[in-house]
Tab-separated table of C-alpha atoms and ligand atoms in Angstrom:
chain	number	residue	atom	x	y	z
L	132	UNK	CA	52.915	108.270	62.991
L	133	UNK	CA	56.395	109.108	62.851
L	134	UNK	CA	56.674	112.128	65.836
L	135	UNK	CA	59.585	114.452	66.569
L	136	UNK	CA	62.811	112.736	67.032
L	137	UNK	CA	63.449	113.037	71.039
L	138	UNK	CA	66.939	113.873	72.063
L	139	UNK	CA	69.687	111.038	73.907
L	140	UNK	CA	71.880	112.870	76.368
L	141	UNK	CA	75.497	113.827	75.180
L	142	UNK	CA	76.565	112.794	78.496
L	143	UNK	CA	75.348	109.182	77.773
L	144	UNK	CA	77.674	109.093	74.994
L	145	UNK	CA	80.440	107.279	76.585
L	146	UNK	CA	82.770	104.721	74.735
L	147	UNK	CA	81.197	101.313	74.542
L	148	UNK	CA	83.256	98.525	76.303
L	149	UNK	CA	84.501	96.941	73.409
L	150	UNK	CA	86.185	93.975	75.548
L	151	UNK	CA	82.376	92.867	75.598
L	152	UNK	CA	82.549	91.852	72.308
L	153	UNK	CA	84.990	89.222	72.394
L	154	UNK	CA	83.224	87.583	75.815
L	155	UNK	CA	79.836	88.039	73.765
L	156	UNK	CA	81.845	86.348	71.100
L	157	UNK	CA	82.866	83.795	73.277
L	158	UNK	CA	79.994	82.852	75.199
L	159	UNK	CA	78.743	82.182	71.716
L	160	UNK	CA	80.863	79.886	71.051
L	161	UNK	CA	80.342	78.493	74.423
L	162	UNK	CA	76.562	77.908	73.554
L	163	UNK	CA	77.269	76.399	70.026
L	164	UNK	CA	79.510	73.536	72.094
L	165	UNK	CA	82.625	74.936	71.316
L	166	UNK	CA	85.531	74.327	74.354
L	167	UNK	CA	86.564	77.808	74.781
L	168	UNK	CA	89.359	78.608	77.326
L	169	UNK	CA	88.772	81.709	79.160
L	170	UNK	CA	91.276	84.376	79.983
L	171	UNK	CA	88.243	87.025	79.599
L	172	UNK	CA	86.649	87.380	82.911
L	173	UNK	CA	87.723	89.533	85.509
L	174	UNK	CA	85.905	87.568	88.087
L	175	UNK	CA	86.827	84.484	90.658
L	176	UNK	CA	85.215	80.977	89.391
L	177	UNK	CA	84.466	79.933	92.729
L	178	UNK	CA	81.633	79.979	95.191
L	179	UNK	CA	81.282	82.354	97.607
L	180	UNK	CA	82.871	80.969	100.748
L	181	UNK	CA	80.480	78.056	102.494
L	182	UNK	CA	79.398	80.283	105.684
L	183	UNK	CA	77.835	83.232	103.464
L	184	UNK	CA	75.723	80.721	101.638
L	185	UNK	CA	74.553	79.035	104.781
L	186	UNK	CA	73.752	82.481	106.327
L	187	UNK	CA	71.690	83.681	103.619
L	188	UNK	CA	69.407	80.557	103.242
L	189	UNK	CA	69.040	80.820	107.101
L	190	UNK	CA	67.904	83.889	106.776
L	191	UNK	CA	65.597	83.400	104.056
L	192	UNK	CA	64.216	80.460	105.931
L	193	UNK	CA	63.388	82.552	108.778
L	194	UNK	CA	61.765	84.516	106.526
L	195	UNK	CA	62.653	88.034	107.708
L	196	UNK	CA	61.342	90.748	105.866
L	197	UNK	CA	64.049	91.886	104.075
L	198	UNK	CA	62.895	95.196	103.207
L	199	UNK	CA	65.183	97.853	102.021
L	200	UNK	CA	67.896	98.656	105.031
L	201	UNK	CA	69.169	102.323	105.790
L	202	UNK	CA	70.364	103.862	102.904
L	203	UNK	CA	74.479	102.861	104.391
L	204	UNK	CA	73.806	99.589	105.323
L	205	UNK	CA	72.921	97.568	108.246
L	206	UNK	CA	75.108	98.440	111.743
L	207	UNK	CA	76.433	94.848	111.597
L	208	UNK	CA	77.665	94.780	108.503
L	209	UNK	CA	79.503	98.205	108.789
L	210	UNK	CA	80.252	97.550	112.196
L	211	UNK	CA	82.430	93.727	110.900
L	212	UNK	CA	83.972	95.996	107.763
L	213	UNK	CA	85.431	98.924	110.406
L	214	UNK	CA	86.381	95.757	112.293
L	215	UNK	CA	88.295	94.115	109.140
L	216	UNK	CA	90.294	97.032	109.120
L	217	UNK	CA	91.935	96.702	112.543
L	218	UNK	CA	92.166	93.046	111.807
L	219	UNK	CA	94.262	93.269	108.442
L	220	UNK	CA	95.781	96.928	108.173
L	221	UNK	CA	95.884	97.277	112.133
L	222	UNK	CA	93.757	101.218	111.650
L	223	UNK	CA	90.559	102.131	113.610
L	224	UNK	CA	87.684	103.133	111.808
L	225	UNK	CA	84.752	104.493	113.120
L	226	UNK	CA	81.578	102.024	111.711
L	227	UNK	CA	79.960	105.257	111.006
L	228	UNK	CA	82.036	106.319	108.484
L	229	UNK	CA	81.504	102.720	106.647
L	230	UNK	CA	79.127	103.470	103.463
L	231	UNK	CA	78.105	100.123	102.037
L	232	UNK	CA	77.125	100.358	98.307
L	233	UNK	CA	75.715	98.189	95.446
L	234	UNK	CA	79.338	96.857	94.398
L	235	UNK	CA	82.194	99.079	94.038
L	236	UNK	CA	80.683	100.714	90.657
L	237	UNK	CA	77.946	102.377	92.783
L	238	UNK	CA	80.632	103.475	95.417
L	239	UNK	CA	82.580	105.506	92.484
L	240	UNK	CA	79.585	107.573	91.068
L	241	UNK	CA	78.509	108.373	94.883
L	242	UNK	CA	82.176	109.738	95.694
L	243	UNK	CA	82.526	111.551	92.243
L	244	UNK	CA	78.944	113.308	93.101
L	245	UNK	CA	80.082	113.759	97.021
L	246	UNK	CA	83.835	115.115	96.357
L	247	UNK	CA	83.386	116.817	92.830
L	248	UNK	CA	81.206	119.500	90.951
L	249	UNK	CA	81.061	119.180	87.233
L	250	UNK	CA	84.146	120.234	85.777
L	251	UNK	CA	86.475	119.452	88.152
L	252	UNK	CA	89.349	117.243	87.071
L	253	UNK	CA	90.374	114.490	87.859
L	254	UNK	CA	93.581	112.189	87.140
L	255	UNK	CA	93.237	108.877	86.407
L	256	UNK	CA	96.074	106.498	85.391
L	257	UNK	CA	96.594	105.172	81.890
L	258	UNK	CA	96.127	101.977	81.741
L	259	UNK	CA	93.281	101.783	84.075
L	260	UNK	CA	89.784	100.772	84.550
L	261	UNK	CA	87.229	101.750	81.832
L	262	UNK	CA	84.055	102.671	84.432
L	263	UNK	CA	86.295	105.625	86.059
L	264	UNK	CA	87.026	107.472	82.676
L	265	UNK	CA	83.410	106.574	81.662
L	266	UNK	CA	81.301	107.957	84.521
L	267	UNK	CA	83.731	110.760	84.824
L	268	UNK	CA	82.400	112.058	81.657
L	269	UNK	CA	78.948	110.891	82.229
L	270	UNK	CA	79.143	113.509	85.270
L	271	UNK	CA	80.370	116.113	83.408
L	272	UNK	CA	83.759	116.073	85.318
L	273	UNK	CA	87.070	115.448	82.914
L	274	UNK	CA	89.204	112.854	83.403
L	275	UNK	CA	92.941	113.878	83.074
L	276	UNK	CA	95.432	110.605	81.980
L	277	UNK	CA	98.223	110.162	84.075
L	278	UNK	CA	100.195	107.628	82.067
L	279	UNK	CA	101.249	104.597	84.416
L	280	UNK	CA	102.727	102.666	80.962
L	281	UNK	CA	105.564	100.687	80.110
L	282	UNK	CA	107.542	104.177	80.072
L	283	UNK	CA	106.466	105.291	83.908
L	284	UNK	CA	107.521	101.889	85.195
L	285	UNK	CA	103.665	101.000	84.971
L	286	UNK	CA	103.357	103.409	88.037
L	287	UNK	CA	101.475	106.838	88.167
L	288	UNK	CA	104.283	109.300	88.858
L	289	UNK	CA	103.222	112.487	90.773
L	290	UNK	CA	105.611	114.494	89.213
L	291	UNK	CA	104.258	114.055	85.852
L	292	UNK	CA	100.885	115.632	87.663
L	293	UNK	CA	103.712	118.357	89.010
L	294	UNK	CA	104.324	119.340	85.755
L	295	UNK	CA	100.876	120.295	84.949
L	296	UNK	CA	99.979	123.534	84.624
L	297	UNK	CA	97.151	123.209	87.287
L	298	UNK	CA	97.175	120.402	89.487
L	299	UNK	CA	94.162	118.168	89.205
L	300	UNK	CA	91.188	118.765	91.696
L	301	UNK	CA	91.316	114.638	92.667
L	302	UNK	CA	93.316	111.896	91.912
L	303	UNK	CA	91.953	108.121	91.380
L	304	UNK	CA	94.525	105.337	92.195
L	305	UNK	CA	93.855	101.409	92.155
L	306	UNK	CA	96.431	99.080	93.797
L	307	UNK	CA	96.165	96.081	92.531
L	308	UNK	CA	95.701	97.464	89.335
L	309	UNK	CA	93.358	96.628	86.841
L	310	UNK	CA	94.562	95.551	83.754
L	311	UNK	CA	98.338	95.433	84.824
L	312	UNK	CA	98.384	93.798	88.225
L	313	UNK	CA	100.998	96.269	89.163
L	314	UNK	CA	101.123	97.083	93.422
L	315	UNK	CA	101.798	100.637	94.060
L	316	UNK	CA	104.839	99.556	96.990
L	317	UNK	CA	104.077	101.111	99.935
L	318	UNK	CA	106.423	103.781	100.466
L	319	UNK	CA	104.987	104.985	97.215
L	320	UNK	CA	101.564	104.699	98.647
L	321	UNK	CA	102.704	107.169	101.512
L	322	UNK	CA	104.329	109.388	99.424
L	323	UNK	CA	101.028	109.560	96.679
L	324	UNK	CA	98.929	109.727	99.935
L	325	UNK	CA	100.917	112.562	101.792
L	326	UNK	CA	101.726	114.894	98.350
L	327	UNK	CA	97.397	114.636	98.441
L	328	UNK	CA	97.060	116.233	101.148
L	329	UNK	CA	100.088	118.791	100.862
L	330	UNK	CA	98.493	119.502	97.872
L	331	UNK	CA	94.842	119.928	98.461
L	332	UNK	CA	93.706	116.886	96.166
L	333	UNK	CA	91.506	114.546	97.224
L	334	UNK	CA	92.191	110.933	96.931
L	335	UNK	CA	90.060	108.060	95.578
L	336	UNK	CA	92.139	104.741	96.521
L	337	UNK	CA	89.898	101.729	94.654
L	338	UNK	CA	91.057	98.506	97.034
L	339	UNK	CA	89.135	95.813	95.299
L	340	UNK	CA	91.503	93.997	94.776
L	341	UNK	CA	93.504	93.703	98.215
L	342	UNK	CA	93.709	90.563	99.636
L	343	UNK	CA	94.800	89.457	96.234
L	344	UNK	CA	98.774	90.007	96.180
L	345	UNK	CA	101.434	87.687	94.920
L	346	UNK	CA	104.650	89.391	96.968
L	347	UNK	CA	103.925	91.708	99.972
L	348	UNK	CA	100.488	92.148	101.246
L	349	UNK	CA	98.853	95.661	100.494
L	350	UNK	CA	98.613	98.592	103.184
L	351	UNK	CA	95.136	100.834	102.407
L	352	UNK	CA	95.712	104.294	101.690
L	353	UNK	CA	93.284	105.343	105.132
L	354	UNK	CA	96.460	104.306	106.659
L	355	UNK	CA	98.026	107.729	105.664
L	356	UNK	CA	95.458	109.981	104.570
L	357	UNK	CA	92.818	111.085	106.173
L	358	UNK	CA	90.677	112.730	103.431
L	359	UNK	CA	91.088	109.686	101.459
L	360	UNK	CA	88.223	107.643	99.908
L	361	UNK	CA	88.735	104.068	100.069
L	362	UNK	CA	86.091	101.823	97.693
L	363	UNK	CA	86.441	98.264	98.034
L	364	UNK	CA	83.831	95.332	97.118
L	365	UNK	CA	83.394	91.680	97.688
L	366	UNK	CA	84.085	91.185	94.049
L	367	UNK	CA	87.264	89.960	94.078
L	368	UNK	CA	89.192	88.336	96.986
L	369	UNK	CA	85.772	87.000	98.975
L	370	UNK	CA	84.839	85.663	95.740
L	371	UNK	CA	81.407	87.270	95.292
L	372	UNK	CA	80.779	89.427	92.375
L	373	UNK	CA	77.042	88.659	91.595
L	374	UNK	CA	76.280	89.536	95.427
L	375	UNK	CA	76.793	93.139	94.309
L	376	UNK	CA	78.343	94.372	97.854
L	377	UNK	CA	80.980	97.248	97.621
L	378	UNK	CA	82.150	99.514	100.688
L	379	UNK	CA	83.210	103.050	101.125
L	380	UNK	CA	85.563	104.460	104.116
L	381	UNK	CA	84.648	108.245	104.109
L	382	UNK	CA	86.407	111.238	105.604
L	383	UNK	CA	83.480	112.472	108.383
L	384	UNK	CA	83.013	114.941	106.035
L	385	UNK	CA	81.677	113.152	103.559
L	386	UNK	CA	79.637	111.199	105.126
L	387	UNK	CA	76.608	112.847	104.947
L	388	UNK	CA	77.153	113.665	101.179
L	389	UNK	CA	77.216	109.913	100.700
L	390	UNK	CA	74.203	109.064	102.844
L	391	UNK	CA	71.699	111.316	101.010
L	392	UNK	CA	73.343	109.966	97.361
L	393	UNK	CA	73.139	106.938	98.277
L	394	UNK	CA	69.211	107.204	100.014
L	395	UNK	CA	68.534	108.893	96.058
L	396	UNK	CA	70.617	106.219	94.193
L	397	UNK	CA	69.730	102.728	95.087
L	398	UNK	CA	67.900	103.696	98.738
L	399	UNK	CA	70.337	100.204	100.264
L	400	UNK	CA	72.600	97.463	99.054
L	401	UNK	CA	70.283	94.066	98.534
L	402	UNK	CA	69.186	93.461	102.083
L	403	UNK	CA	69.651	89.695	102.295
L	404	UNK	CA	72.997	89.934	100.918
L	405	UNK	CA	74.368	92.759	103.800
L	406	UNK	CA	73.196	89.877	106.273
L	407	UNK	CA	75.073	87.188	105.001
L	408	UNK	CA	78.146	89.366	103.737
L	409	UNK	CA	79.075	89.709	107.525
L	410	UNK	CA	79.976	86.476	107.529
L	411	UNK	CA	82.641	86.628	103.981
L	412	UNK	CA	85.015	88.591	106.725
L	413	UNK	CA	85.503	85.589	108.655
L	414	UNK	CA	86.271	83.102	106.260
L	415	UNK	CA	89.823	83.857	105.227
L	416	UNK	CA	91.420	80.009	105.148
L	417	UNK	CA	88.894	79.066	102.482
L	418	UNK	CA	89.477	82.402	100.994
L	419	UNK	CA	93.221	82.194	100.884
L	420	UNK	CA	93.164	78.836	99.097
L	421	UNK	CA	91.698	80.261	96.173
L	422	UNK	CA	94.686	83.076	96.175
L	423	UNK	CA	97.149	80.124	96.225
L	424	UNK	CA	95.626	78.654	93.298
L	425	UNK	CA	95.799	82.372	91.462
L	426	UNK	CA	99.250	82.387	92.434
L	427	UNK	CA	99.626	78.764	91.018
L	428	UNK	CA	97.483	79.872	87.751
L	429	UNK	CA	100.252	82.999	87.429
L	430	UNK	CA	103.297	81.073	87.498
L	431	UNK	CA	101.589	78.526	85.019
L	432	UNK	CA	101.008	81.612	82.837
L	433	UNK	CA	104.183	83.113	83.098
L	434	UNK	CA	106.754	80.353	82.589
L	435	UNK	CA	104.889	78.123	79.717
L	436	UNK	CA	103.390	81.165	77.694
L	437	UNK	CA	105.954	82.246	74.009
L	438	UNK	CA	107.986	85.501	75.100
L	439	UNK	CA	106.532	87.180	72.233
L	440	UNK	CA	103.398	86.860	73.504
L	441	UNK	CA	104.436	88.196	76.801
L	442	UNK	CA	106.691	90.881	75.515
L	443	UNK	CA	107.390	93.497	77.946
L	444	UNK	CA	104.327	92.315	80.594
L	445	UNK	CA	103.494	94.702	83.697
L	446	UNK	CA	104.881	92.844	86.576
L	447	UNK	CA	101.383	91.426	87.703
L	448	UNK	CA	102.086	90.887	92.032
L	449	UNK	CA	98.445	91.211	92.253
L	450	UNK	CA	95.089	90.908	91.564
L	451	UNK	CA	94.375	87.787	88.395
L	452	UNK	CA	95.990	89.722	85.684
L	453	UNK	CA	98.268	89.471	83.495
L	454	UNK	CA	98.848	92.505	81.433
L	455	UNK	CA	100.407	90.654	77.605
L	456	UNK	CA	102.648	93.297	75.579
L	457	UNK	CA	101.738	91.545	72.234
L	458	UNK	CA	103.259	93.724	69.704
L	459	UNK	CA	105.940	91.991	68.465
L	460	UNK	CA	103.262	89.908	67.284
L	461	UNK	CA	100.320	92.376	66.299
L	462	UNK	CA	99.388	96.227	67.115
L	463	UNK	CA	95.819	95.733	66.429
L	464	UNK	CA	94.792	93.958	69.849
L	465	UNK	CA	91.344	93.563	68.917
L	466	UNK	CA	91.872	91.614	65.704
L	467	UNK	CA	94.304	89.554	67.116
L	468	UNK	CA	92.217	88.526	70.259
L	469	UNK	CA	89.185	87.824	68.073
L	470	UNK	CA	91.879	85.586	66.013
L	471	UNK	CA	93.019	83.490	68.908
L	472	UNK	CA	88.972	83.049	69.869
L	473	UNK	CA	88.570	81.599	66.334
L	474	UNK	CA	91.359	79.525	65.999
L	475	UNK	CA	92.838	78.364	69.362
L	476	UNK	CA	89.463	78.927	71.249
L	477	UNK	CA	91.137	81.193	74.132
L	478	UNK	CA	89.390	84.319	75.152
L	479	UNK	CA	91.149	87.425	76.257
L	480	UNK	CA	90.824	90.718	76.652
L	481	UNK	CA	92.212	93.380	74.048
L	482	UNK	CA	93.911	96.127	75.593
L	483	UNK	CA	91.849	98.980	73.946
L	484	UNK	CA	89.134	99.179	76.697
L	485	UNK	CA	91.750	100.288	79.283
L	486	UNK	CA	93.715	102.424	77.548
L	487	UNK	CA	92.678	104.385	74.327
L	488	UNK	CA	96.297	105.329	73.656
L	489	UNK	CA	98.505	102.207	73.672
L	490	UNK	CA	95.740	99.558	74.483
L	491	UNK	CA	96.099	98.043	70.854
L	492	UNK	CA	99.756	96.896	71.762
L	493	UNK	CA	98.325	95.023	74.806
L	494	UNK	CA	96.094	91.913	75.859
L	495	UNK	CA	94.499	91.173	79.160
L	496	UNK	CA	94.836	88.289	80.517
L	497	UNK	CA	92.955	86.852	83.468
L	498	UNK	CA	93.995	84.111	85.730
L	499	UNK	CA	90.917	83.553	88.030
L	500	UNK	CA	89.957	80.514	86.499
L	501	UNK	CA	90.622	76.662	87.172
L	502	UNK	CA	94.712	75.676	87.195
L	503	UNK	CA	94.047	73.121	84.522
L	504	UNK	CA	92.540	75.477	82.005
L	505	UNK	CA	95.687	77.754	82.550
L	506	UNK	CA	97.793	74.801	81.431
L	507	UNK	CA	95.312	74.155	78.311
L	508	UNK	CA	95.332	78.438	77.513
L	509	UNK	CA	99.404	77.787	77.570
L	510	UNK	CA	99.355	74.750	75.174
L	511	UNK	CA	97.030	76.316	72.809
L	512	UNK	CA	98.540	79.679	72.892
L	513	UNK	CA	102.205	78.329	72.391
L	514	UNK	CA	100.540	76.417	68.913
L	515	UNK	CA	98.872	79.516	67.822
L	516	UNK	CA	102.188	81.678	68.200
L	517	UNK	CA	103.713	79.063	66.306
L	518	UNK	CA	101.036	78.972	63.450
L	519	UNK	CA	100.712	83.054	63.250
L	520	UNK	CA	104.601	83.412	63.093
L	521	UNK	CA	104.806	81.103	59.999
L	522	UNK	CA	102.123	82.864	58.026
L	523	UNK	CA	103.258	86.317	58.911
L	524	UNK	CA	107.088	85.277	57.573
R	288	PLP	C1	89.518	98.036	89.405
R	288	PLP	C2	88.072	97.666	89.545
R	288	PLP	N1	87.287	98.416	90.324
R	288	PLP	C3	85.978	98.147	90.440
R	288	PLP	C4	85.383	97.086	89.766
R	288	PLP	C5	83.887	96.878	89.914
R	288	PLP	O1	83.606	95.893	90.825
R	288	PLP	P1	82.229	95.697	91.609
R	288	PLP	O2	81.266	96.706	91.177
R	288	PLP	O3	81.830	94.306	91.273
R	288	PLP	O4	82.599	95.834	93.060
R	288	PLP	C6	86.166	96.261	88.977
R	288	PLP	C7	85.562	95.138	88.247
R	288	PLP	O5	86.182	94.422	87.496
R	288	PLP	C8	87.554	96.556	88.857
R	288	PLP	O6	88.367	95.823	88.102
């Protein structure tokens, strides 16, 4: 029997994220034998470092229980993150305002719920990561776009937020950025973080991927702002993005917000993976070798692939992207990605997912993987050009 049809939630309808199409595409082709070069994945191919591994299996072996931890995460692990602060950006943090979280996804919807009621706005820059602009409207708060294109220097400007009519309630900023690479340099930082707090707007600074910068090494917004919330992860630079371990550094204020979201969300972080993440924080010359070879990868990119495939590129000085202006070539990103999948057997990213405005001009491209595939992406990529510039003349 056929009953009433049951309602799906208007706030569920959030745009898909179309980029998974190409890497479901791709790992298609993978499975049919196909050699497919990826530029596609925004994650690290290599292990997490050796002393993580070795201190999870001891601690399986020893069989503790491994129950669920408190709902911010065991002492020691906060206690080596507030640590990890002093060490790199030379600021004290208290261990108690250290929130870890399930990744850095979970550590966005707990300081959207903590910091914002529904409605409030929020400005996010375009280009940017899809999951902000998607949970933002899954909570009912609206997502303003602060362009940070070709046009603003691939920065977001805070007078274009000046000119507003009202100025946003909160302001998201990601340095490295995701999909450009760009570094927000820090006397821009200080000036973002200080017109915040002039202003009453409460910064969200994601930091995932620090540790991951090609020219001067990145200062974290806690440095000048108080009321800021940092969200960082061991994703990216400690090279462990299945281990789903994120962080928060809360304002005091906050702190208890986050604790009871967090206790409702996910009640801890994976128990066994809090144990051996203390470890990642000491493990920075293995670590750093993989950023060499990302440097190594970006250089390979940047000098062997065709300047029309390039076009007018962010200038990536961080994290593994690089952000291709393809339209002298194409303006449809997403035909012209799935393209170079069929016929040169390189995955990328099409632009669309991070920006709904311009993304179709753009393709991501990711450097994280192996040096020698970044020398096979620019061989095959420099023959496709070729190939696609004939039949288009
Ligand atoms: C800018 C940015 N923030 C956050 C994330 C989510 O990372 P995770 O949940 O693995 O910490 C990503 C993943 O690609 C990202 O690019």
């Amino acid at each position: 029997m056929i009953g009433p049809t049951l309602k799906i939630s208007d706030r569920s309808k959030m745009p898909p994220f179309m980029a998974m199409d190409i890497m479901r595409l791709a790992a298609e082709l993978d499975a049919n034998g196909s050699d497919i070069v990826h530029l596609e994945v925004g994650q690290p191919s290599s292990s997490a470092p050796q002393p993580v591994i070795q201190m999870l299996a001891e601690s399986m072996v020893k069989q503790r229980t491994h129950g669920y931890s408190v709902a911010l995460g065991i002492p020691e692990l906060r206690q080596r993150i507030a640590e990890h602060y002093q060490e790199w950006y030379k600021v004290n943090i208290h261990s108690e305002q250290v929130a870890v979280t399930v990744g850095s996804s979970t550590a966005f919807a707990i300081s959207f719920m903590a910091a914002f009621d529904v409605g409030d706005r929020i400005a996010i820059p375009n280009p940017g990561y899809p999951a902000y602009r998607n949970l933002m409207l899954g909570m009912g708060l609206e997502p303003v776009i602060l362009p940070a294109g070709v046009k603003e220097g691939w920065m977001p400007r805070l007078q274009e937020m000046e000119k507003w009519k009202k100025l946003p309630d909160g302001l998201m900023i990601a340095s490295p950025h995701n999909p450009t690479g760009v570094v927000i340099p820090d006397e821009e930082l200080k000036n973002i973080c200080k017109w915040c707090d002039r202003n009453g707007v409460r910064l969200i600074s994601d930091e995932i991927y620090h540790g991951l910068s090609y020219t001067d090494r990145c200062e974290t917004a806690f440095k000048y702002n108080d009321n800021v919330i940092v969200i960082n992860s061991l994703s990216k630079y400690f090279s462990m993005t299945g281990w789903r371990i994120g962080w928060m550094i809360l304002p005091e204020q906050l702190v208890n917000a986050a604790e009871r979201l967090a206790q409702n969300l996910y009640i801890s972080a994976p128990t066994p993976n809090q144990i051996a993440a203390v470890k990642a924080f000491d493990c920075v010359e293995e670590l750093d070798k993989h950023v060499n070879r990302y440097k190594d990868n970006r250089q390979v990119l940047l000098s062997g692939l065709p300047s029309e495939f390039l076009g007018k590129a962010a200038p990536c000085d961080g994290a593994f992207y690089i952000y291709a202006d393809i339209s002298a070539l194409s303006v449809d990103s997403i035909s012209f990605a799935k393209k170079l999948l069929d016929e040169a057997g390189v995955a990328t990213t099409p632009g669309v997912d991070f920006d709904p405005i311009d993304g179709n001009r753009y393709l991501r491209l990711s450097f994280a993987g192996s040096t020698h595939s970044m020398h096979e992406a620019v061989k095959r990529i420099n023959k496709f050009v070729e190939a696609y510039k004939r039949e288009a003349a």
